Amino acid sequence: MAQVCLRDCKAWQDAGMTFSTTSNEACKLFDATFFQYVTWTNDATIGGIEGSLSRIKAADPNFVMGHVLSNGLELVGTGRSPVLDKELQDDLKTMSDLAKTQSLTEREQSYVAALETFAKGNLVKATALWEEILQNHPLDLLALKFAHDAYFYLGQQTQMRDSVARVLPFWTPKNPLTSYVRGMYSFGLLETNFYDQAFKVASEALAVERKDAWSVHTIAHVHEMRADIEKGLVFLQETEKNWKDGDMLACHNYWHWALYFIEKGEYEAALTLFDNHISPSCKTSGSMLDIVDNSSLLYRLQMEGVEVGDRWNKLVQTTKKHTNDHLLIFNDLHFLMSSLGSKDVGMTNQLLETLKELSKSPGENYQHSHISNLGLPLCQALVEFDAGNYDKVIELTYPIRYQILDIGGSNAQRDLFSQVLIHAAINSGSKSHQNLARCLLLERDALRPNSPLTERLIRKTTAVHNMA
Ligand SMILES: [Fe+2]
């Protein structure tokens, strides 16, 4: 198992990454904290990520990189808005103020600038700053991971892959986190459709560290994208003991497991995973990834005609407080699924109205600049789908379907929107839309053969076509 590396001030300096603190304790805790971030774990023995961050601040309240790490994790987590959350605003201000009063290294200054930029919603510029750091410090894993996560939010799959490829040759087996860097690379390969390579690199990472839940996740995606359902089920079942206790990614890996069941049409099995793992995890963590997984799974089951009971009503209690956040269009769409599912008209209207308002003056905020062309049409499409206005759904989503990548997330996650369009085309009464459904399904089948879900939809299209 990967061991946390606890570097003191001198060790960081020797690695070419000098910190502007004299506190060895703060430096060691910095290592311990970002180790947990990179490995998707909370180490209870050091208080988890939250406890470790508090201990960094206690060791040296003026340690700018401690503030960078703390604020960075909040921002990248996208669970708190730097516009609406006063406490987060204050924390960011403290970081910036401290940075002005200290003689920081160029690398530290870039970190501060990147977070100030990220807080304004300019994720593209933030990634450029982290990339600058990586050009000079290829072993700076925090910059690599921040950039990796930001590329994911931007839908920049190629950049996500190449960002890791550029530094990977500098990572040798003597570094305890090298296998995790390979795991990150495997995900970039996967999202750019290099499935064989992604599988190979993730398997190599797992051979070093079987508890690496991110590499497990890559392989789960490979099986999903190939509709290799039985292999996926066996893989997750066999490895479950290695990743089920990782509180940050276990829910998402269970979500992938449930997707296999939906593919097979085994809806009760998917609901059981939802009730036993996916929903409880969300209730405990309230994390964005868990929220997205919950909404996405219920929505997919509903599209398959499954009655999900009062599960939306429970979920909306967690999502409602994020109605006005508008940090990511991708998140907004999943909040909206929950308000529509729970028939919370007030929340639906508020989400749409506040989103519309932000579209008027996006400034340098990347997400807000995509509200008009992507956010609002997709949100409206979900509203129309819920109302059974299928022609309207097609009108809204068909013209932008190749731009949906820009809302971020993985190919597997965004597949939900492809399914929405296909269901709308099938359910529309018009003959031309029946033909569109057939075309979309043929396209889907060509890319991802042997999908039971696709085959079911093809049969449904044929049945509707014969009835017409
Ligand atoms: Fe995933």
Short mmCIF file of C-alpha atoms and ligand atoms in Angstrom, two decimals:
data_model
loop_
_atom_site.label_atom_id
_atom_site.label_comp_id
_atom_site.label_asym_id
_atom_site.label_seq_id
_atom_site.Cartn_x
_atom_site.Cartn_y
_atom_site.Cartn_z
CA MET A 1 0.00 0.00 0.00
CA ALA A 2 1.18 3.53 -0.80
CA GLN A 3 2.78 5.16 2.19
CA VAL A 4 2.37 8.83 2.88
CA CYS A 5 5.61 10.70 2.34
CA LEU A 6 6.15 13.26 5.08
CA ARG A 7 8.69 15.73 3.73
CA ASP A 8 10.02 18.48 5.99
CA CYS A 9 11.14 21.91 4.76
CA LYS A 10 14.55 20.65 3.65
CA ALA A 11 13.12 17.61 1.84
CA TRP A 12 10.73 19.82 -0.14
CA GLN A 13 13.61 22.16 -0.95
CA ASP A 14 15.78 19.21 -2.05
CA ALA A 15 12.94 18.14 -4.36
CA GLY A 16 13.09 21.60 -5.96
CA MET A 17 9.84 22.79 -4.41
CA THR A 18 10.76 25.27 -1.70
CA PHE A 19 8.05 26.40 0.69
CA SER A 20 8.00 29.79 2.40
CA THR A 21 7.63 28.41 5.88
CA THR A 22 10.07 27.35 8.56
CA SER A 23 7.60 24.91 10.09
CA ASN A 24 8.62 21.31 9.40
CA GLU A 25 5.32 20.22 10.89
CA ALA A 26 3.36 22.34 8.37
CA CYS A 27 5.42 20.92 5.50
CA LYS A 28 4.86 17.33 6.62
CA LEU A 29 1.14 17.88 7.08
CA PHE A 30 0.97 19.48 3.63
CA ASP A 31 2.31 16.19 2.25
CA ALA A 32 -0.14 14.17 4.33
CA THR A 33 -3.10 16.24 3.15
CA PHE A 34 -2.46 16.22 -0.55
CA PHE A 35 -1.59 12.51 -0.32
CA GLN A 36 -5.21 11.99 0.76
CA TYR A 37 -6.48 14.22 -2.06
CA VAL A 38 -4.49 12.34 -4.71
CA THR A 39 -5.43 8.92 -3.35
CA TRP A 40 -9.13 9.79 -2.82
CA THR A 41 -8.96 8.83 0.84
CA ASN A 42 -9.49 10.30 4.27
CA ASP A 43 -6.94 9.01 6.73
CA ALA A 44 -8.75 8.94 10.07
CA THR A 45 -5.46 8.63 11.98
CA ILE A 46 -4.58 12.22 11.02
CA GLY A 47 -8.12 13.57 11.11
CA GLY A 48 -8.88 13.08 7.42
CA ILE A 49 -8.36 15.92 4.97
CA GLU A 50 -10.31 18.38 7.09
CA GLY A 51 -8.37 17.57 10.25
CA SER A 52 -5.04 17.69 8.42
CA LEU A 53 -5.81 21.12 6.98
CA SER A 54 -6.65 22.44 10.43
CA ARG A 55 -3.38 21.07 11.75
CA ILE A 56 -1.43 22.80 8.96
CA LYS A 57 -2.99 26.12 9.93
CA ALA A 58 -2.25 25.45 13.59
CA ALA A 59 1.40 24.61 12.80
CA ASP A 60 1.88 27.80 10.77
CA PRO A 61 -1.13 30.10 10.31
CA ASN A 62 0.84 32.16 7.79
CA PHE A 63 1.89 29.24 5.57
CA VAL A 64 0.52 30.42 2.22
CA MET A 65 0.66 27.00 0.56
CA GLY A 66 -1.42 25.61 3.42
CA HIS A 67 -4.08 28.17 2.53
CA VAL A 68 -3.64 27.32 -1.15
CA LEU A 69 -4.25 23.66 -0.43
CA SER A 70 -7.26 24.35 1.77
CA ASN A 71 -8.90 26.80 -0.64
CA GLY A 72 -7.96 24.73 -3.66
CA LEU A 73 -9.69 21.66 -2.31
CA GLU A 74 -12.82 23.71 -1.60
CA LEU A 75 -12.87 25.28 -5.05
CA VAL A 76 -12.06 22.10 -6.94
CA GLY A 77 -14.69 20.25 -4.90
CA THR A 78 -17.31 22.71 -6.33
CA GLY A 79 -19.49 22.26 -3.26
CA ARG A 80 -19.14 25.86 -2.05
CA SER A 81 -19.54 29.01 -4.08
CA PRO A 82 -16.83 31.68 -3.81
CA VAL A 83 -19.55 34.18 -4.72
CA LEU A 84 -22.19 33.13 -2.18
CA ASP A 85 -20.13 31.63 0.62
CA LYS A 86 -18.79 34.42 2.84
CA GLU A 87 -16.50 32.11 4.80
CA LEU A 88 -14.86 30.84 1.63
CA GLN A 89 -14.48 34.43 0.40
CA ASP A 90 -12.76 35.33 3.66
CA ASP A 91 -10.46 32.33 3.39
CA LEU A 92 -9.49 33.30 -0.15
CA LYS A 93 -8.86 36.86 0.96
CA THR A 94 -6.65 35.67 3.81
CA MET A 95 -4.59 33.66 1.30
CA SER A 96 -4.23 36.63 -1.05
CA ASP A 97 -3.40 39.05 1.77
CA LEU A 98 -0.74 36.73 3.19
CA ALA A 99 0.73 36.30 -0.28
CA LYS A 100 1.15 40.08 -0.61
CA THR A 101 3.07 40.38 2.63
CA GLN A 102 5.53 37.54 2.05
CA SER A 103 8.44 36.92 -0.24
CA LEU A 104 7.04 33.88 -2.02
CA THR A 105 8.73 31.74 -4.62
CA GLU A 106 7.53 32.10 -8.21
CA ARG A 107 5.84 28.71 -7.90
CA GLU A 108 3.92 29.74 -4.79
CA GLN A 109 2.85 33.00 -6.45
CA SER A 110 1.52 31.03 -9.42
CA TYR A 111 -0.50 28.81 -7.09
CA VAL A 112 -2.11 31.84 -5.45
CA ALA A 113 -2.84 33.44 -8.82
CA ALA A 114 -4.33 30.18 -10.14
CA LEU A 115 -6.76 29.95 -7.23
CA GLU A 116 -7.74 33.61 -7.49
CA THR A 117 -8.45 32.95 -11.16
CA PHE A 118 -10.33 29.72 -10.47
CA ALA A 119 -12.50 31.54 -7.91
CA LYS A 120 -13.55 33.95 -10.67
CA GLY A 121 -14.63 30.97 -12.75
CA ASN A 122 -11.80 31.29 -15.26
CA LEU A 123 -10.79 27.66 -15.18
CA VAL A 124 -8.97 27.84 -18.50
CA LYS A 125 -6.56 30.48 -17.22
CA ALA A 126 -6.13 28.57 -13.95
CA THR A 127 -5.05 25.44 -15.82
CA ALA A 128 -2.55 27.51 -17.81
CA LEU A 129 -0.98 28.68 -14.54
CA TRP A 130 -0.76 25.14 -13.16
CA GLU A 131 0.78 24.01 -16.44
CA GLU A 132 3.43 26.72 -16.09
CA ILE A 133 4.28 25.32 -12.67
CA LEU A 134 4.50 21.82 -14.13
CA GLN A 135 6.87 22.93 -16.89
CA ASN A 136 9.37 23.86 -14.19
CA HIS A 137 8.34 21.29 -11.59
CA PRO A 138 7.13 18.10 -13.27
CA LEU A 139 6.97 16.35 -9.90
CA ASP A 140 4.59 18.93 -8.44
CA LEU A 141 1.67 16.60 -7.97
CA LEU A 142 -0.68 19.21 -6.51
CA ALA A 143 -0.52 21.32 -9.67
CA LEU A 144 -1.00 18.18 -11.76
CA LYS A 145 -4.06 17.06 -9.79
CA PHE A 146 -5.66 20.53 -9.70
CA ALA A 147 -5.18 20.79 -13.48
CA HIS A 148 -6.48 17.23 -13.99
CA ASP A 149 -9.70 18.03 -12.11
CA ALA A 150 -10.16 21.38 -13.85
CA TYR A 151 -9.74 19.81 -17.31
CA PHE A 152 -12.42 17.32 -16.30
CA TYR A 153 -14.80 20.17 -15.49
CA LEU A 154 -13.95 21.87 -18.78
CA GLY A 155 -14.54 18.75 -20.88
CA GLN A 156 -10.95 19.13 -22.09
CA GLN A 157 -10.18 15.46 -22.45
CA THR A 158 -7.10 15.76 -24.63
CA GLN A 159 -5.56 18.33 -22.30
CA MET A 160 -6.37 16.08 -19.32
CA ARG A 161 -4.46 13.23 -20.98
CA ASP A 162 -1.49 15.23 -22.28
CA SER A 163 -1.02 17.17 -19.06
CA VAL A 164 -0.04 13.90 -17.35
CA ALA A 165 1.83 12.51 -20.38
CA ARG A 166 4.19 15.51 -20.30
CA VAL A 167 5.36 14.83 -16.75
CA LEU A 168 5.03 11.05 -16.49
CA PRO A 169 8.62 10.31 -17.66
CA PHE A 170 9.90 12.24 -14.63
CA TRP A 171 8.05 9.92 -12.25
CA THR A 172 10.00 6.82 -11.24
CA PRO A 173 8.95 3.85 -9.11
CA LYS A 174 10.91 5.24 -6.17
CA ASN A 175 8.24 7.89 -5.74
CA PRO A 176 5.43 6.31 -3.70
CA LEU A 177 2.70 8.09 -5.69
CA THR A 178 3.95 7.23 -9.18
CA SER A 179 1.29 4.57 -9.63
CA TYR A 180 -1.40 7.16 -8.86
CA VAL A 181 0.02 9.46 -11.54
CA ARG A 182 -0.21 6.53 -13.94
CA GLY A 183 -3.80 6.07 -12.79
CA MET A 184 -4.53 9.68 -13.70
CA TYR A 185 -2.95 9.12 -17.09
CA SER A 186 -5.09 6.04 -17.63
CA PHE A 187 -8.21 8.15 -17.18
CA GLY A 188 -7.05 10.66 -19.80
CA LEU A 189 -6.38 7.79 -22.21
CA LEU A 190 -9.82 6.36 -21.51
CA GLU A 191 -11.65 9.63 -22.15
CA THR A 192 -9.81 10.05 -25.45
CA ASN A 193 -10.94 6.53 -26.46
CA PHE A 194 -7.59 4.74 -26.12
CA TYR A 195 -9.30 1.90 -24.32
CA ASP A 196 -6.58 -0.73 -24.66
CA GLN A 197 -3.89 1.63 -23.43
CA ALA A 198 -6.12 2.95 -20.63
CA PHE A 199 -6.80 -0.61 -19.46
CA LYS A 200 -3.10 -1.48 -19.58
CA VAL A 201 -1.90 1.61 -17.70
CA ALA A 202 -4.64 1.33 -15.06
CA SER A 203 -3.87 -2.38 -14.59
CA GLU A 204 -0.18 -1.56 -14.12
CA ALA A 205 -1.11 1.06 -11.53
CA LEU A 206 -3.30 -1.44 -9.72
CA ALA A 207 -0.51 -4.02 -9.74
CA VAL A 208 1.47 -1.54 -7.61
CA GLU A 209 -1.45 -0.31 -5.50
CA ARG A 210 -4.60 -2.42 -5.55
CA LYS A 211 -6.48 0.15 -3.44
CA ASP A 212 -6.12 2.86 -6.10
CA ALA A 213 -9.84 3.58 -6.58
CA TRP A 214 -9.19 5.96 -9.50
CA SER A 215 -7.46 3.24 -11.53
CA VAL A 216 -10.28 0.84 -10.60
CA HIS A 217 -12.58 3.54 -11.90
CA THR A 218 -10.72 3.75 -15.24
CA ILE A 219 -11.20 0.02 -15.78
CA ALA A 220 -14.88 0.29 -14.82
CA HIS A 221 -15.18 2.98 -17.53
CA VAL A 222 -13.37 0.85 -20.12
CA HIS A 223 -15.91 -1.95 -19.61
CA GLU A 224 -18.77 0.59 -19.68
CA MET A 225 -17.61 2.21 -22.91
CA ARG A 226 -17.22 -1.18 -24.56
CA ALA A 227 -20.55 -2.42 -23.17
CA ASP A 228 -18.53 -5.30 -21.72
CA ILE A 229 -21.08 -5.67 -18.97
CA GLU A 230 -20.19 -9.08 -17.61
CA LYS A 231 -16.48 -8.23 -17.43
CA GLY A 232 -17.35 -5.00 -15.63
CA LEU A 233 -19.54 -6.76 -13.10
CA VAL A 234 -16.92 -9.40 -12.36
CA PHE A 235 -14.17 -6.77 -12.10
CA LEU A 236 -16.03 -4.55 -9.62
CA GLN A 237 -17.24 -7.51 -7.59
CA GLU A 238 -13.73 -8.97 -7.34
CA THR A 239 -12.10 -5.66 -6.43
CA GLU A 240 -14.87 -4.26 -4.19
CA LYS A 241 -12.95 -5.08 -1.01
CA ASN A 242 -10.12 -2.82 -2.20
CA TRP A 243 -12.16 0.34 -2.84
CA LYS A 244 -15.41 0.11 -0.88
CA ASP A 245 -14.03 1.87 2.20
CA GLY A 246 -12.62 4.84 0.29
CA ASP A 247 -15.24 7.39 1.22
CA MET A 248 -14.61 9.74 -1.71
CA LEU A 249 -14.85 7.43 -4.72
CA ALA A 250 -16.69 4.33 -3.50
CA CYS A 251 -20.09 5.86 -4.28
CA HIS A 252 -19.01 6.60 -7.82
CA ASN A 253 -17.64 3.10 -8.39
CA TYR A 254 -20.96 1.70 -7.09
CA TRP A 255 -22.67 4.05 -9.57
CA HIS A 256 -20.65 2.44 -12.38
CA TRP A 257 -21.67 -0.95 -11.06
CA ALA A 258 -25.35 0.12 -11.15
CA LEU A 259 -24.92 1.29 -14.76
CA TYR A 260 -24.03 -2.27 -15.74
CA PHE A 261 -27.27 -3.45 -14.15
CA ILE A 262 -29.26 -0.80 -16.03
CA GLU A 263 -27.58 -1.96 -19.23
CA LYS A 264 -28.73 -5.49 -18.50
CA GLY A 265 -32.23 -4.33 -17.59
CA GLU A 266 -31.76 -5.56 -14.02
CA TYR A 267 -33.34 -2.52 -12.45
CA GLU A 268 -34.00 -3.96 -9.00
CA ALA A 269 -30.29 -4.76 -8.66
CA ALA A 270 -29.46 -1.15 -9.64
CA LEU A 271 -31.94 0.18 -7.09
CA THR A 272 -30.47 -2.06 -4.41
CA LEU A 273 -27.02 -0.57 -5.04
CA PHE A 274 -28.61 2.87 -4.92
CA ASP A 275 -30.31 2.19 -1.58
CA ASN A 276 -27.40 0.37 0.04
CA HIS A 277 -24.45 2.46 -1.11
CA ILE A 278 -25.09 5.37 -3.47
CA SER A 279 -27.82 7.17 -1.54
CA PRO A 280 -26.31 6.68 1.95
CA SER A 281 -22.95 7.95 0.74
CA CYS A 282 -24.56 11.10 -0.63
CA LYS A 283 -26.47 11.72 2.57
CA THR A 284 -23.28 11.45 4.60
CA SER A 285 -20.91 13.37 2.35
CA GLY A 286 -23.16 15.76 0.43
CA SER A 287 -20.30 15.86 -2.09
CA MET A 288 -20.93 17.00 -5.64
CA LEU A 289 -19.79 13.72 -7.15
CA ASP A 290 -22.19 11.80 -4.91
CA ILE A 291 -25.06 14.18 -5.74
CA VAL A 292 -24.40 13.86 -9.46
CA ASP A 293 -24.30 10.05 -9.19
CA ASN A 294 -27.58 9.97 -7.28
CA SER A 295 -29.42 12.23 -9.73
CA SER A 296 -27.97 10.54 -12.76
CA LEU A 297 -28.87 7.04 -11.63
CA LEU A 298 -32.48 7.87 -10.74
CA TYR A 299 -32.90 9.78 -14.00
CA ARG A 300 -31.56 6.89 -16.09
CA LEU A 301 -33.82 4.42 -14.29
CA GLN A 302 -36.82 6.68 -14.90
CA MET A 303 -35.99 6.86 -18.59
CA GLU A 304 -36.06 3.07 -18.61
CA GLY A 305 -39.58 3.27 -17.18
CA VAL A 306 -38.64 2.34 -13.61
CA GLU A 307 -40.68 3.76 -10.72
CA VAL A 308 -38.15 5.14 -8.22
CA GLY A 309 -40.60 5.92 -5.42
CA ASP A 310 -39.81 8.74 -3.03
CA ARG A 311 -36.08 8.65 -3.70
CA TRP A 312 -36.13 12.04 -5.48
CA ASN A 313 -37.81 13.63 -2.45
CA LYS A 314 -34.98 12.45 -0.24
CA LEU A 315 -32.31 13.57 -2.70
CA VAL A 316 -33.71 17.04 -3.19
CA GLN A 317 -33.13 17.76 0.48
CA THR A 318 -29.40 17.61 -0.29
CA THR A 319 -29.47 19.36 -3.67
CA LYS A 320 -31.81 22.24 -2.82
CA LYS A 321 -29.21 24.30 -0.98
CA HIS A 322 -27.13 24.38 -4.18
CA THR A 323 -29.89 25.89 -6.35
CA ASN A 324 -28.17 29.26 -6.68
CA ASP A 325 -24.53 28.06 -6.75
CA HIS A 326 -24.11 27.84 -10.54
CA LEU A 327 -20.49 26.75 -10.35
CA LEU A 328 -20.77 24.18 -13.10
CA ILE A 329 -23.52 23.73 -15.70
CA PHE A 330 -22.95 19.99 -15.31
CA ASN A 331 -23.88 20.21 -11.62
CA ASP A 332 -26.86 22.49 -12.32
CA LEU A 333 -28.32 19.92 -14.69
CA HIS A 334 -28.14 17.25 -12.01
CA PHE A 335 -29.72 19.54 -9.40
CA LEU A 336 -32.49 20.20 -11.90
CA MET A 337 -33.09 16.47 -12.38
CA SER A 338 -33.76 16.25 -8.64
CA SER A 339 -36.13 19.24 -8.56
CA LEU A 340 -38.05 17.86 -11.55
CA GLY A 341 -38.09 14.37 -10.06
CA SER A 342 -39.41 15.64 -6.74
CA LYS A 343 -41.88 18.02 -8.47
CA ASP A 344 -40.30 20.96 -6.64
CA VAL A 345 -41.53 23.64 -9.04
CA GLY A 346 -40.17 26.46 -6.88
CA MET A 347 -36.64 25.08 -7.00
CA THR A 348 -36.87 24.41 -10.74
CA ASN A 349 -37.98 27.97 -11.45
CA GLN A 350 -35.41 29.48 -9.14
CA LEU A 351 -32.61 27.47 -10.70
CA LEU A 352 -33.63 28.53 -14.20
CA GLU A 353 -34.22 32.18 -13.32
CA THR A 354 -30.92 32.63 -11.50
CA LEU A 355 -29.11 30.85 -14.31
CA LYS A 356 -30.71 33.18 -16.86
CA GLU A 357 -29.65 36.18 -14.80
CA LEU A 358 -26.02 35.05 -14.77
CA SER A 359 -26.01 34.54 -18.53
CA LYS A 360 -26.45 38.31 -18.98
CA SER A 361 -23.03 39.18 -17.60
CA PRO A 362 -20.72 36.15 -17.65
CA GLY A 363 -17.52 38.17 -17.35
CA GLU A 364 -14.50 35.88 -17.38
CA ASN A 365 -16.48 33.00 -15.85
CA TYR A 366 -16.13 30.10 -18.30
CA GLN A 367 -19.23 28.28 -17.10
CA HIS A 368 -21.40 31.40 -17.16
CA SER A 369 -20.26 32.13 -20.70
CA HIS A 370 -21.79 28.77 -21.72
CA ILE A 371 -25.18 29.31 -20.07
CA SER A 372 -26.85 30.80 -23.16
CA ASN A 373 -25.62 28.25 -25.67
CA LEU A 374 -25.54 25.14 -23.48
CA GLY A 375 -26.81 25.57 -19.91
CA LEU A 376 -30.24 27.01 -20.63
CA PRO A 377 -31.08 24.84 -23.68
CA LEU A 378 -30.11 21.69 -21.78
CA CYS A 379 -31.98 22.72 -18.63
CA GLN A 380 -35.03 23.64 -20.70
CA ALA A 381 -34.77 20.29 -22.51
CA LEU A 382 -34.99 18.45 -19.19
CA VAL A 383 -38.04 20.54 -18.25
CA GLU A 384 -39.69 19.75 -21.60
CA PHE A 385 -38.80 16.05 -21.30
CA ASP A 386 -40.44 16.00 -17.90
CA ALA A 387 -43.56 17.59 -19.40
CA GLY A 388 -43.62 15.09 -22.28
CA ASN A 389 -42.88 17.77 -24.90
CA TYR A 390 -40.54 15.53 -26.85
CA ASP A 391 -40.44 17.57 -30.07
CA LYS A 392 -39.24 20.53 -28.03
CA VAL A 393 -36.51 18.39 -26.42
CA ILE A 394 -35.22 17.48 -29.87
CA GLU A 395 -35.38 21.08 -31.04
CA LEU A 396 -33.30 22.14 -28.04
CA THR A 397 -30.70 19.38 -27.86
CA TYR A 398 -30.16 18.01 -31.35
CA PRO A 399 -28.39 21.14 -32.69
CA ILE A 400 -25.99 21.29 -29.72
CA ARG A 401 -25.31 17.63 -29.12
CA TYR A 402 -21.68 17.81 -30.24
CA GLN A 403 -21.07 20.83 -27.98
CA ILE A 404 -22.34 19.11 -24.83
CA LEU A 405 -18.76 17.98 -24.21
CA ASP A 406 -18.07 21.55 -23.05
CA ILE A 407 -20.14 21.07 -19.87
CA GLY A 408 -17.47 18.67 -18.63
CA GLY A 409 -17.79 15.33 -16.90
CA SER A 410 -16.95 11.96 -18.41
CA ASN A 411 -18.23 10.42 -21.62
CA ALA A 412 -20.15 7.92 -19.50
CA GLN A 413 -21.76 10.66 -17.43
CA ARG A 414 -22.77 12.75 -20.45
CA ASP A 415 -24.26 9.69 -22.12
CA LEU A 416 -27.38 10.55 -20.11
CA PHE A 417 -28.02 13.47 -22.49
CA SER A 418 -27.64 11.21 -25.53
CA GLN A 419 -30.23 8.92 -23.98
CA VAL A 420 -32.57 11.87 -23.36
CA LEU A 421 -32.42 12.78 -27.04
CA ILE A 422 -33.00 9.19 -28.16
CA HIS A 423 -35.95 8.71 -25.80
CA ALA A 424 -37.43 12.01 -26.98
CA ALA A 425 -37.08 10.95 -30.62
CA ILE A 426 -38.68 7.55 -29.89
CA ASN A 427 -41.54 9.05 -27.88
CA SER A 428 -42.24 11.86 -30.33
CA GLY A 429 -45.24 11.10 -32.52
CA SER A 430 -43.63 12.40 -35.69
CA LYS A 431 -42.40 10.08 -38.42
CA SER A 432 -39.26 12.14 -39.04
CA HIS A 433 -38.33 11.84 -35.38
CA GLN A 434 -38.75 8.07 -35.56
CA ASN A 435 -36.19 8.14 -38.34
CA LEU A 436 -33.95 10.35 -36.20
CA ALA A 437 -34.23 7.83 -33.35
CA ARG A 438 -33.18 5.05 -35.72
CA CYS A 439 -30.19 7.08 -36.93
CA LEU A 440 -29.08 7.95 -33.40
CA LEU A 441 -29.34 4.33 -32.32
CA LEU A 442 -27.42 3.05 -35.34
CA GLU A 443 -24.71 5.58 -34.55
CA ARG A 444 -24.70 4.45 -30.91
CA ASP A 445 -24.55 0.80 -31.85
CA ALA A 446 -21.64 1.38 -34.24
CA LEU A 447 -19.56 3.04 -31.55
CA ARG A 448 -20.52 0.71 -28.72
CA PRO A 449 -21.70 -2.63 -30.12
CA ASN A 450 -23.54 -5.28 -28.12
CA SER A 451 -25.14 -2.87 -25.67
CA PRO A 452 -28.33 -4.47 -24.32
CA LEU A 453 -29.69 -0.98 -23.60
CA THR A 454 -29.19 0.08 -27.22
CA GLU A 455 -30.78 -3.15 -28.42
CA ARG A 456 -33.84 -2.54 -26.21
CA LEU A 457 -34.20 0.98 -27.59
CA ILE A 458 -33.86 -0.28 -31.17
CA ARG A 459 -36.66 -2.80 -30.50
CA LYS A 460 -38.79 -0.03 -28.98
CA THR A 461 -38.19 2.23 -32.01
CA THR A 462 -39.18 -0.57 -34.37
CA ALA A 463 -42.33 -1.28 -32.34
CA VAL A 464 -43.35 2.41 -32.34
CA HIS A 465 -42.53 2.65 -36.06
CA ASN A 466 -44.72 -0.38 -36.87
CA MET A 467 -47.60 1.08 -34.85
CA ALA A 468 -47.42 4.40 -36.70
FE FE B 1 -16.82 7.57 -13.77
#
